[in-house]
PDB file of C-alpha atoms in Angstrom:
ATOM      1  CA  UNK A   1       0.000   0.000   0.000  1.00  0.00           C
ATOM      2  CA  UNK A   2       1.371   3.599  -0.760  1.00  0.00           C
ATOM      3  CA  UNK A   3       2.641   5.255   2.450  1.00  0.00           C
ATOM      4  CA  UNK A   4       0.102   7.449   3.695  1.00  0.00           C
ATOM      5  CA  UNK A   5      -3.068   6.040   2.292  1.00  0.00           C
ATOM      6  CA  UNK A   6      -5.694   4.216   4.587  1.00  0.00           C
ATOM      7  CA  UNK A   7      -6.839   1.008   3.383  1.00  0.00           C
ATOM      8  CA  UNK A   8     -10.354   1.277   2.441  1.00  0.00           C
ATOM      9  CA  UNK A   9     -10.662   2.950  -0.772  1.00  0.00           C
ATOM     10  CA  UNK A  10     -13.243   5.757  -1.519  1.00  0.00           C
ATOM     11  CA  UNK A  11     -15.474   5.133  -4.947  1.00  0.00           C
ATOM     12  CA  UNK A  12     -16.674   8.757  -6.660  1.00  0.00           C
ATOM     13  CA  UNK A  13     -20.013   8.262  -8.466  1.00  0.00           C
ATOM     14  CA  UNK A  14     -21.435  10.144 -10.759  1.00  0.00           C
ATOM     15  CA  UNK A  15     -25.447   9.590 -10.668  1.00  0.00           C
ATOM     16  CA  UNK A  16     -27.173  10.228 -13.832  1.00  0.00           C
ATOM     17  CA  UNK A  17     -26.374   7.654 -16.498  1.00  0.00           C
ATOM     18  CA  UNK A  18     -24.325   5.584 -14.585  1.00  0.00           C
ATOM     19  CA  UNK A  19     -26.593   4.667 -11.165  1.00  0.00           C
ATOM     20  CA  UNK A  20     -30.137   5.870 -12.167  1.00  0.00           C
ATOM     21  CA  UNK A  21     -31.716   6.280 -15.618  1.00  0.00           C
ATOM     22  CA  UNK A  22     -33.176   9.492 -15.257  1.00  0.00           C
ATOM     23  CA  UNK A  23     -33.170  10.044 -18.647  1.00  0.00           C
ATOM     24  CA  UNK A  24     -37.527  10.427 -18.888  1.00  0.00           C
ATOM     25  CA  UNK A  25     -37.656  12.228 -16.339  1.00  0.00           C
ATOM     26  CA  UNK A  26     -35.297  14.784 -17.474  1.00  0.00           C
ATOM     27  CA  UNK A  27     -36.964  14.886 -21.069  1.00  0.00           C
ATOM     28  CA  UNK A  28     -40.412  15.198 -19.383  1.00  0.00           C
ATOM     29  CA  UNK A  29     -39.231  18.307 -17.358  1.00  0.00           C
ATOM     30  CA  UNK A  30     -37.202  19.774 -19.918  1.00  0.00           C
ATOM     31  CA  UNK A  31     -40.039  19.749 -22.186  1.00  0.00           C
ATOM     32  CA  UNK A  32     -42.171  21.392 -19.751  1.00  0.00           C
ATOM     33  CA  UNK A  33     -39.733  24.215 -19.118  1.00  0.00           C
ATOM     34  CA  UNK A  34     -39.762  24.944 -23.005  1.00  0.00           C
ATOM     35  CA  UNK A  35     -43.646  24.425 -23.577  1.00  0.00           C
ATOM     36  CA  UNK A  36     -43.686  26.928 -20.907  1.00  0.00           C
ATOM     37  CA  UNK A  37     -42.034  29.714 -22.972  1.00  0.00           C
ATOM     38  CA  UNK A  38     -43.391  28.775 -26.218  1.00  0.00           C
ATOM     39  CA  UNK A  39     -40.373  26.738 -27.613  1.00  0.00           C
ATOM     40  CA  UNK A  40     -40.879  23.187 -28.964  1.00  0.00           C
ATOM     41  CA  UNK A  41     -40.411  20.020 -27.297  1.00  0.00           C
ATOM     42  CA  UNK A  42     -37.107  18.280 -27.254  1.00  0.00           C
ATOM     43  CA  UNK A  43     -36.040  16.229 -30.524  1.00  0.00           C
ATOM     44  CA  UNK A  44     -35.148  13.115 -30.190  1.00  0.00           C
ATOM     45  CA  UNK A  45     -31.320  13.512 -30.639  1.00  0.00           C
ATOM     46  CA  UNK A  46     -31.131  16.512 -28.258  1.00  0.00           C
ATOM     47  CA  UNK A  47     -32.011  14.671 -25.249  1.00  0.00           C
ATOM     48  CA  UNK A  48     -28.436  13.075 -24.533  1.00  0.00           C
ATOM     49  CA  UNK A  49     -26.903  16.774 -24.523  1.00  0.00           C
ATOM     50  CA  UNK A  50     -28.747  17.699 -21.619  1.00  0.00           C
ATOM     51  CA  UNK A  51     -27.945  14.398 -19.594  1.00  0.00           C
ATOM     52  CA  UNK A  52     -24.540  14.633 -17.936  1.00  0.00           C
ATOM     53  CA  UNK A  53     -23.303  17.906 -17.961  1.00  0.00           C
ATOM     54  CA  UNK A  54     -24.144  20.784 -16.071  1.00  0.00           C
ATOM     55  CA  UNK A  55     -28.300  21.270 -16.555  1.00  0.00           C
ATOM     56  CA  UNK A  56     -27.256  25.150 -17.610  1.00  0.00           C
ATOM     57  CA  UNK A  57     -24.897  24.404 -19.815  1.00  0.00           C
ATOM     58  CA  UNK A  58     -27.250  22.141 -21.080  1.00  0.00           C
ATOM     59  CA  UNK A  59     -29.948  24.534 -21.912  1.00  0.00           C
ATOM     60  CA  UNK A  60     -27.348  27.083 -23.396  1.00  0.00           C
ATOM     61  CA  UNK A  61     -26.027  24.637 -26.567  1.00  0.00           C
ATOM     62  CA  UNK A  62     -29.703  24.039 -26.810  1.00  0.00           C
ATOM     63  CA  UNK A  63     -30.743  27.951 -27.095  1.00  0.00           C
ATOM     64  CA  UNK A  64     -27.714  28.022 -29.267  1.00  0.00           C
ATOM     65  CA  UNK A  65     -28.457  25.160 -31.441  1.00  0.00           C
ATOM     66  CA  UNK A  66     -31.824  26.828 -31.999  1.00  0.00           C
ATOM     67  CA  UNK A  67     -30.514  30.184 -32.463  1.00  0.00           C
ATOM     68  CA  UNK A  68     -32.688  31.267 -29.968  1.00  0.00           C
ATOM     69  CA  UNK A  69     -32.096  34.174 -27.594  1.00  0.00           C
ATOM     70  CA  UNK A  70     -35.418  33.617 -25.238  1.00  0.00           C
ATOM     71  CA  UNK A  71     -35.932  33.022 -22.358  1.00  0.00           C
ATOM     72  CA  UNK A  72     -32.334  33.103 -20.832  1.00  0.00           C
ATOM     73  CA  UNK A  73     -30.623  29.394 -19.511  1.00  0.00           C
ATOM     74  CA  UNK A  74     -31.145  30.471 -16.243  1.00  0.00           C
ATOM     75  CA  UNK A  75     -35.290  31.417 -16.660  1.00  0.00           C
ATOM     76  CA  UNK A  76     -35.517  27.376 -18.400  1.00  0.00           C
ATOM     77  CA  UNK A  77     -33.328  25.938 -15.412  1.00  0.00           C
ATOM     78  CA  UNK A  78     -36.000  27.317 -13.147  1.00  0.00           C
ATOM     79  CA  UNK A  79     -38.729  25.909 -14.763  1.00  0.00           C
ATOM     80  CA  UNK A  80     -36.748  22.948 -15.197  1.00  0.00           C
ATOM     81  CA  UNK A  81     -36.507  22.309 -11.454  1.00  0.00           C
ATOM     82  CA  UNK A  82     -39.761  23.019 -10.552  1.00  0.00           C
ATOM     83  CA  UNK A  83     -41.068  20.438 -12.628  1.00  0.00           C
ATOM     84  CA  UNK A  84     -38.599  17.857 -11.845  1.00  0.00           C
ATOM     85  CA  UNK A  85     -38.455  17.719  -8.429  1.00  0.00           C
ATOM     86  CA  UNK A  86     -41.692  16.148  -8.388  1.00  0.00           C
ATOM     87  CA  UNK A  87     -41.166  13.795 -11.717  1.00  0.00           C
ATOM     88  CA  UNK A  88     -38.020  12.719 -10.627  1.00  0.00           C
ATOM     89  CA  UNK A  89     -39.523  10.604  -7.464  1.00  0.00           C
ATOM     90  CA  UNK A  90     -41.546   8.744  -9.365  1.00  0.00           C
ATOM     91  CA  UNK A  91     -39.895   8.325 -13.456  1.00  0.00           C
ATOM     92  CA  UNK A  92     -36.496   7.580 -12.081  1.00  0.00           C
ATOM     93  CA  UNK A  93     -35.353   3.982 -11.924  1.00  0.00           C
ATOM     94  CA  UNK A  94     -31.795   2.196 -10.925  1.00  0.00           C
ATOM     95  CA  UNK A  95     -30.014   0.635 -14.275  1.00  0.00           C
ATOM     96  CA  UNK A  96     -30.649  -2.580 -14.313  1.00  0.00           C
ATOM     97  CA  UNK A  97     -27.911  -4.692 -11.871  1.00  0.00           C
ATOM     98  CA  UNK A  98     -26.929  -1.698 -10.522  1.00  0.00           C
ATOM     99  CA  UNK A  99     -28.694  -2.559  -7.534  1.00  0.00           C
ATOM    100  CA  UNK A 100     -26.359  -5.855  -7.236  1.00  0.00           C
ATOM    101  CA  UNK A 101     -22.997  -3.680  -8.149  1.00  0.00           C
ATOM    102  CA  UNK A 102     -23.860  -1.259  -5.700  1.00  0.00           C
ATOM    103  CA  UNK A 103     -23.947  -4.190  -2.878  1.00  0.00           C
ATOM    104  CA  UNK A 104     -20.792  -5.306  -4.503  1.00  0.00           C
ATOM    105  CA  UNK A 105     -19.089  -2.226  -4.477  1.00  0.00           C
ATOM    106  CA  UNK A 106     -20.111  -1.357  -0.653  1.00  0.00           C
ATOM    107  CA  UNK A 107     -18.618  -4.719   0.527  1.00  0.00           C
ATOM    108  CA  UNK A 108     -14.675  -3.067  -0.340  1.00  0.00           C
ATOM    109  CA  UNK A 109     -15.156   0.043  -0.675  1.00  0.00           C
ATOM    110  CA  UNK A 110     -17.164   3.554   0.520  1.00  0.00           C
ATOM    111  CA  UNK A 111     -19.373   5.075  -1.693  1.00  0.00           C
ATOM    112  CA  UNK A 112     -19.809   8.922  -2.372  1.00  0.00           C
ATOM    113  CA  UNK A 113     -21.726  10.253  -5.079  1.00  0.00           C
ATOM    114  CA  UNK A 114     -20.561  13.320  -7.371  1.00  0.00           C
ATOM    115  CA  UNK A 115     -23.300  14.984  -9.341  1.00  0.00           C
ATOM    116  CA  UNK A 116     -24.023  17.729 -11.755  1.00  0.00           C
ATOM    117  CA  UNK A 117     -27.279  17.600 -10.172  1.00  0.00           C
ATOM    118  CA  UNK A 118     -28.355  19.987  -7.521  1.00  0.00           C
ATOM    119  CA  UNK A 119     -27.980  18.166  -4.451  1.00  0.00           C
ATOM    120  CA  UNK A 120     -31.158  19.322  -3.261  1.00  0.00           C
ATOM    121  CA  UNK A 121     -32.688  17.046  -6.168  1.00  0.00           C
ATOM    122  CA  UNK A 122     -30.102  14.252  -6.430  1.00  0.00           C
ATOM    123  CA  UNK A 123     -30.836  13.254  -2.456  1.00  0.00           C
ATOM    124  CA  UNK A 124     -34.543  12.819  -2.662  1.00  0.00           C
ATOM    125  CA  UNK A 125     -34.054  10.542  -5.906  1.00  0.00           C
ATOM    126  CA  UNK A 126     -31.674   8.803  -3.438  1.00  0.00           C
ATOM    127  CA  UNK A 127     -33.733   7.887  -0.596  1.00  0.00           C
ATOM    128  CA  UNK A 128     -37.389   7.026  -3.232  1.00  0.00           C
ATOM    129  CA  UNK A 129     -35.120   4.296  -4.833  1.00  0.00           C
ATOM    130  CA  UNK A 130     -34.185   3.335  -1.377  1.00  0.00           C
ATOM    131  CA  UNK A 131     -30.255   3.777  -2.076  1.00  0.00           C
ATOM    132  CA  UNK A 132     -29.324   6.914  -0.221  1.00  0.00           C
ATOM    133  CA  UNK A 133     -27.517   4.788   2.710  1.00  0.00           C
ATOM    134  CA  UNK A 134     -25.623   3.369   0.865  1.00  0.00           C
ATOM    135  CA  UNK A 135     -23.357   6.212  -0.262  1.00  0.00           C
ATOM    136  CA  UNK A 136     -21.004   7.942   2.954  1.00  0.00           C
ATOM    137  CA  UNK A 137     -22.070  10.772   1.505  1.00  0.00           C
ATOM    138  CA  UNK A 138     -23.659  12.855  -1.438  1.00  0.00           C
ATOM    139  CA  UNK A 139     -22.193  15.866  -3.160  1.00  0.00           C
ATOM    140  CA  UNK A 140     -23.739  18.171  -6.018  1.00  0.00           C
ATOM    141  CA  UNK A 141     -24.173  22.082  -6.826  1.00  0.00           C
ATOM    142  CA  UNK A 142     -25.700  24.171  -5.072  1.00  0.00           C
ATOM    143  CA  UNK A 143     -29.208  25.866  -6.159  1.00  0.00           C
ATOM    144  CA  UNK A 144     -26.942  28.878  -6.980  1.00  0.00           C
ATOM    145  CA  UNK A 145     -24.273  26.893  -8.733  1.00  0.00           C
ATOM    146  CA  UNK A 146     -26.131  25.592 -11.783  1.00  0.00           C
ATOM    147  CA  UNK A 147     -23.096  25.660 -13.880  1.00  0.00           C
ATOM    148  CA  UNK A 148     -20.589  24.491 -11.148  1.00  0.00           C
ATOM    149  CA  UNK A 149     -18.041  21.916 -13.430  1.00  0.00           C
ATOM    150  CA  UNK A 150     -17.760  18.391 -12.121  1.00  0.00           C
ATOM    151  CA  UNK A 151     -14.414  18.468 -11.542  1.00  0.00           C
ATOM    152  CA  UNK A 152     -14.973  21.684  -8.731  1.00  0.00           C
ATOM    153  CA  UNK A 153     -17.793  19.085  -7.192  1.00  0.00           C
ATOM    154  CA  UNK A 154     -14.843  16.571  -7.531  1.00  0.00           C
ATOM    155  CA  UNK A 155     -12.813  18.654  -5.647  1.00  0.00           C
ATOM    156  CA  UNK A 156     -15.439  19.006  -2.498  1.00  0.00           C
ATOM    157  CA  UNK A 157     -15.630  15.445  -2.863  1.00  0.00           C
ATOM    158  CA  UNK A 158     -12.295  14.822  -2.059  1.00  0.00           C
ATOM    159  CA  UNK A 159     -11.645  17.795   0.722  1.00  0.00           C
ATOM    160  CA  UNK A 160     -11.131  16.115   4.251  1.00  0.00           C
ATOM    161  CA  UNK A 161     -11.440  12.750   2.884  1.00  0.00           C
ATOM    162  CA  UNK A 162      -8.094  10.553   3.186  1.00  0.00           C
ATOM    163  CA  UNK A 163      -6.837   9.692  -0.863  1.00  0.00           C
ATOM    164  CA  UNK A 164      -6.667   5.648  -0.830  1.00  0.00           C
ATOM    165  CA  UNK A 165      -4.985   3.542  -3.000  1.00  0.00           C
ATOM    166  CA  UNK A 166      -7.833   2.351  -4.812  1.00  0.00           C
ATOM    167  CA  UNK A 167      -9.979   5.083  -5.296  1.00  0.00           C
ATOM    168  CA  UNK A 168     -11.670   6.242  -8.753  1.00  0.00           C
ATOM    169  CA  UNK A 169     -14.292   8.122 -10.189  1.00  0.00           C
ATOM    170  CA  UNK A 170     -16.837   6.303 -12.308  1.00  0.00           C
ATOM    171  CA  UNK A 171     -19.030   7.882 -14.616  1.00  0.00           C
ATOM    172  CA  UNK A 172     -20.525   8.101 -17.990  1.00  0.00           C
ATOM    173  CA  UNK A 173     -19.484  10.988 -19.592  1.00  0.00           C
ATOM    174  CA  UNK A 174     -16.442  12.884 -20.722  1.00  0.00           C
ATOM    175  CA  UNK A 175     -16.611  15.278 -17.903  1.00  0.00           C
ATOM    176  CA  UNK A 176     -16.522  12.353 -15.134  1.00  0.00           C
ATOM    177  CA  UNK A 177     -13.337  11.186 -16.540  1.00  0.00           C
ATOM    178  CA  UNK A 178     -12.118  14.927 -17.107  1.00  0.00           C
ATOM    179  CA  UNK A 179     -12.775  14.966 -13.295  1.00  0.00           C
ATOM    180  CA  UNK A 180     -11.154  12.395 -12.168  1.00  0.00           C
ATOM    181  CA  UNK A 181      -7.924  12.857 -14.559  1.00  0.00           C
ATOM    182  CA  UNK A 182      -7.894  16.396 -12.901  1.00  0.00           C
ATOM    183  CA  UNK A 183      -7.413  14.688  -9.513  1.00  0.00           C
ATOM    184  CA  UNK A 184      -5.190  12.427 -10.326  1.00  0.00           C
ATOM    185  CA  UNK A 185      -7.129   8.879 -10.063  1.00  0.00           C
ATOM    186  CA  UNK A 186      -8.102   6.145 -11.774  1.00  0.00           C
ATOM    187  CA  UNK A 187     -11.500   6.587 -14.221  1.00  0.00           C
ATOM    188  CA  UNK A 188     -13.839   4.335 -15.184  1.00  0.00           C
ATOM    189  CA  UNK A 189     -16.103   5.209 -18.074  1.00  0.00           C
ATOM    190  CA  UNK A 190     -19.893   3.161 -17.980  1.00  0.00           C
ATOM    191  CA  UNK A 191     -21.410   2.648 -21.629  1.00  0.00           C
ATOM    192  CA  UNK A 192     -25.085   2.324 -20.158  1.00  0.00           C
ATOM    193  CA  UNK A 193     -25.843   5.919 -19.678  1.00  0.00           C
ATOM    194  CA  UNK A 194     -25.811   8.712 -22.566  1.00  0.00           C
ATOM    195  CA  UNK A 195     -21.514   8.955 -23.648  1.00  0.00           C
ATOM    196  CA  UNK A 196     -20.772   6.130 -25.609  1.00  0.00           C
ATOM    197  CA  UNK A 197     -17.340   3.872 -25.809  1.00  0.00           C
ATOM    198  CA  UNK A 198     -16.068   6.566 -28.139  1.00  0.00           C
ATOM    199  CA  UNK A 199     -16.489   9.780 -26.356  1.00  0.00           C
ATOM    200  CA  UNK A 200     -15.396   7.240 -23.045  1.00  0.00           C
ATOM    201  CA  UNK A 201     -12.052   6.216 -24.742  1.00  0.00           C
ATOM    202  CA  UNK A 202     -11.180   9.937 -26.258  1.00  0.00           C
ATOM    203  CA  UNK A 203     -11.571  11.537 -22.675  1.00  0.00           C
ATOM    204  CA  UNK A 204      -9.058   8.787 -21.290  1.00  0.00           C
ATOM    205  CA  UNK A 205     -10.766   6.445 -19.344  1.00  0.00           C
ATOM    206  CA  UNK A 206      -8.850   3.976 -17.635  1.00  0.00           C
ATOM    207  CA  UNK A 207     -10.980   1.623 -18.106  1.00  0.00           C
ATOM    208  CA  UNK A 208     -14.339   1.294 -20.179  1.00  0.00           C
ATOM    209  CA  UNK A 209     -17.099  -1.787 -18.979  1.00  0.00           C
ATOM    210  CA  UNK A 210     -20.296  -2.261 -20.649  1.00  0.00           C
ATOM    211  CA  UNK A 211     -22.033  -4.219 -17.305  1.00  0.00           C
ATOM    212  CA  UNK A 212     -22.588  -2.811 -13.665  1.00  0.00           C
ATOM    213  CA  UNK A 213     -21.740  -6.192 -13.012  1.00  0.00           C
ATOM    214  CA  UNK A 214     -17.743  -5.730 -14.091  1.00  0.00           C
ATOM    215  CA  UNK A 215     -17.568  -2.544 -12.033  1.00  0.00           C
ATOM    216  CA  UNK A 216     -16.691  -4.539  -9.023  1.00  0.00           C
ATOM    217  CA  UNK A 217     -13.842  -6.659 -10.591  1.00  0.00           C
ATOM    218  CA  UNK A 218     -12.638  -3.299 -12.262  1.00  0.00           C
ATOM    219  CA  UNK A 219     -11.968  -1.728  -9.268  1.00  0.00           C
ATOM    220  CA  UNK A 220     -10.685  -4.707  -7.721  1.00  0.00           C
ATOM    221  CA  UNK A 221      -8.071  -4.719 -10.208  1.00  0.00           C
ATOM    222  CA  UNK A 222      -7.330  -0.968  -9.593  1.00  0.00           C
ATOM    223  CA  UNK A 223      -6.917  -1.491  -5.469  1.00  0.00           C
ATOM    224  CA  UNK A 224      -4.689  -4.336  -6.453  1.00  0.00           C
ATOM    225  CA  UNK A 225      -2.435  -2.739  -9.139  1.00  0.00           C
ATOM    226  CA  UNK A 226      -1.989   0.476  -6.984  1.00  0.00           C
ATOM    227  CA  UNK A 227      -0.677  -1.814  -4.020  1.00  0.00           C
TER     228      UNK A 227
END
């Protein structure tokens, strides 16, 4: 073990895509927000754009990819959270075997999730799938901090808690692997969520598994190799 590090490693999480598929809920609230101010529903190819990142910077490329200047990002996140704070609870599901490679996980390791989602959002979602205890803890933006990057909530994460040999930050999308590259740990890109193998691989994942079920082999292998 490297000198300094405890032995039980820390697992960062990222939530949407990779633990729950959130992915009607989102579409249902966006599209509220828009109907709202007169825009048109989401297409069927803009849907991934706003699942991941930042929700604001989300609605900004889509204002921009519509070459519309009205209502601002921040009027449509709003909107946006009104409406989904109540959707979310009940159109939000686990992947399916996360469940199973959560339980896995726990056994070795603790468990803190990392979210572009408000954590005022991302903690209810938690506790109506009946997974909040699992995680040691839960970290996302504040209300105010719609546009805070991942790798800042990263960063939070990490502050106070011991770095272990072991440790990594899982995710589906470039910016969870942007994240964790920042802070100098092992990544692990999931393909079940909205990035695909490609975007995965061109951030620099570590690794790249297409089953919750080989997350808890993966990072096996990681505590093992960093030894």
């Amino acid at each position: 073990m490297k000198a300094g590090l405890v032995t039980r490693p820390t697992l960062y999480l990222d939530l949407d895509g990779c633990v729950i598929d959130s992915r009607a809920s989102i579409a249902a609230s966006v599209d509220e927000a828009l109907r709202r101010y007169g825009l048109a529903a989401l297409a069927a190819d803009e849907i991934d754009g706003l699942i991941g990142p930042p929700i604001l910077a989300g609605f900004e490329r889509l204002l921009a990819r519509r070459n519309s200047s009205q209502p601002s990002p921040a009027q449509l996140v709003a909107t946006f959270r009104e409406r989904y704070a109540v959707v979310s609870l009940t159109q939000t599901t686990l992947f399916p075997g996360m469940e199973a490679a959560l339980e896995a996980l726990g056994t070795r390791a603790a468990l803190v999730v990392v979210t572009s989602k408000a954590r005022f959002l991302a903690v209810p979602i938690l506790e109506a799938l009946g997974i909040a205890d699992r995680f040691e803890a839960i970290f996302g933006p504040a209300p105010d901090r719609p546009a805070e990057p991942k790798t800042e909530t990263l960063a939070r994460a990490l502050a106070g808690r011991p770095r272990t040999a072991g440790e990594c930050m899982i995710g589906d999308r470039s910016h969870d692997i942007d994240a964790g590259r920042a802070h100098d740990m092992p990544t692990i890109g999931v393909t079940w969520g909205s990035g695909s193998a490609a975007e995965l691989t061109q951030a620099g994942a570590d690794y790249v598994v297409d089953d919750p079920a080989d997350l808890a082999p993966v990072c096996a292998s990681i505590a093992r190799l960093e030894r």
